[in-house]
Amino acid sequence: MKLLRTVILPFVLLISAAAAMPAFAAKEINNTQGLVKIGTVSDSSSNVLSLSDLNNNLSMKADKAGATAYRIIAAGGNNSYYGVAEIYR
């Protein structure tokens, strides 16, 4: 019973979580040729303290919107960053 609780159950939960994750992530692009624009996403969270954080947040929002690619069209900030990205499929 102890083996079930300490080894098998955590392993099953880990595999289940991995299966629930999307199979792909939206990719940042510069050239939009051949892609269809499906909208925009933006982020202006106070916890965005670097451009890398901003890029990660925009990528996650593009994923949630069903995009396969995104292109950042605006970014700025001082103590925290904000940005907008066009999303494509």
Tab-separated table of C-alpha atoms in Angstrom:
chain	number	residue	atom	x	y	z
A	1	MET	CA	0.000	0.000	0.000
A	2	LYS	CA	2.880	2.351	0.781
A	3	LEU	CA	4.362	1.710	-2.681
A	4	LEU	CA	1.067	2.702	-4.253
A	5	ARG	CA	0.973	6.011	-2.383
A	6	THR	CA	4.624	6.974	-2.758
A	7	VAL	CA	5.518	5.729	-6.242
A	8	ILE	CA	2.647	4.583	-8.407
A	9	LEU	CA	0.088	7.320	-7.652
A	10	PRO	CA	2.513	10.251	-8.245
A	11	PHE	CA	3.703	8.590	-11.464
A	12	VAL	CA	0.135	8.198	-12.751
A	13	LEU	CA	-0.649	11.836	-11.867
A	14	LEU	CA	2.484	13.034	-13.671
A	15	ILE	CA	1.597	11.088	-16.828
A	16	SER	CA	-1.989	12.390	-16.703
A	17	ALA	CA	-0.802	15.995	-16.406
A	18	ALA	CA	1.573	15.583	-19.351
A	19	ALA	CA	-1.193	14.161	-21.506
A	20	ALA	CA	-3.425	17.153	-20.739
A	21	MET	CA	-0.844	19.667	-21.993
A	22	PRO	CA	-1.140	20.905	-25.583
A	23	ALA	CA	0.887	19.000	-28.153
A	24	PHE	CA	2.317	22.196	-29.636
A	25	ALA	CA	3.030	25.749	-28.608
A	26	ALA	CA	2.491	28.900	-30.613
A	27	LYS	CA	5.739	29.953	-32.235
A	28	GLU	CA	6.975	33.542	-32.510
A	29	ILE	CA	7.354	34.557	-36.159
A	30	ASN	CA	8.423	37.571	-38.220
A	31	ASN	CA	7.031	36.565	-41.628
A	32	THR	CA	3.250	36.078	-41.764
A	33	GLN	CA	3.089	35.003	-45.401
A	34	GLY	CA	0.725	32.074	-45.899
A	35	LEU	CA	-0.855	32.396	-42.446
A	36	VAL	CA	-4.346	33.583	-41.530
A	37	LYS	CA	-4.676	36.250	-38.846
A	38	ILE	CA	-7.229	35.156	-36.250
A	39	GLY	CA	-6.972	38.048	-33.802
A	40	THR	CA	-4.753	39.718	-31.231
A	41	VAL	CA	-3.689	39.078	-27.657
A	42	SER	CA	-2.297	41.548	-25.140
A	43	ASP	CA	-0.704	41.541	-21.725
A	44	SER	CA	-0.196	44.330	-19.231
A	45	SER	CA	0.136	42.366	-15.989
A	46	SER	CA	2.070	44.026	-13.185
A	47	ASN	CA	4.147	40.839	-12.794
A	48	VAL	CA	5.770	41.198	-16.242
A	49	LEU	CA	9.235	42.385	-15.238
A	50	SER	CA	11.186	41.506	-18.403
A	51	LEU	CA	10.678	41.212	-22.135
A	52	SER	CA	11.194	37.465	-21.759
A	53	ASP	CA	8.262	37.301	-19.301
A	54	LEU	CA	6.154	39.342	-21.715
A	55	ASN	CA	7.042	37.014	-24.598
A	56	ASN	CA	6.136	33.956	-22.498
A	57	ASN	CA	2.785	35.461	-21.463
A	58	LEU	CA	1.861	36.407	-25.026
A	59	SER	CA	2.839	32.921	-26.193
A	60	MET	CA	0.602	31.298	-23.570
A	61	LYS	CA	-2.319	33.559	-24.500
A	62	ALA	CA	-1.812	32.737	-28.194
A	63	ASP	CA	-1.891	29.024	-27.321
A	64	LYS	CA	-5.129	29.433	-25.380
A	65	ALA	CA	-6.665	31.245	-28.360
A	66	GLY	CA	-5.824	28.314	-30.651
A	67	ALA	CA	-3.041	30.047	-32.582
A	68	THR	CA	-0.063	28.238	-34.069
A	69	ALA	CA	2.007	31.416	-34.409
A	70	TYR	CA	2.177	34.962	-33.090
A	71	ARG	CA	3.983	38.194	-33.967
A	72	ILE	CA	4.625	40.877	-31.349
A	73	ILE	CA	3.563	44.225	-32.813
A	74	ALA	CA	3.987	46.463	-29.745
A	75	ALA	CA	5.938	46.272	-26.496
A	76	GLY	CA	7.078	48.790	-23.926
A	77	GLY	CA	7.288	49.714	-20.287
A	78	ASN	CA	9.590	50.841	-17.502
A	79	ASN	CA	9.143	48.910	-14.248
A	80	SER	CA	6.739	46.443	-15.824
A	81	TYR	CA	6.149	45.626	-19.479
A	82	TYR	CA	3.099	45.521	-21.717
A	83	GLY	CA	2.619	44.241	-25.227
A	84	VAL	CA	0.320	43.236	-28.058
A	85	ALA	CA	0.714	40.370	-30.519
A	86	GLU	CA	-1.190	39.373	-33.643
A	87	ILE	CA	-2.056	35.678	-33.650
A	88	TYR	CA	-2.160	33.379	-36.673
A	89	ARG	CA	-3.244	29.920	-37.708
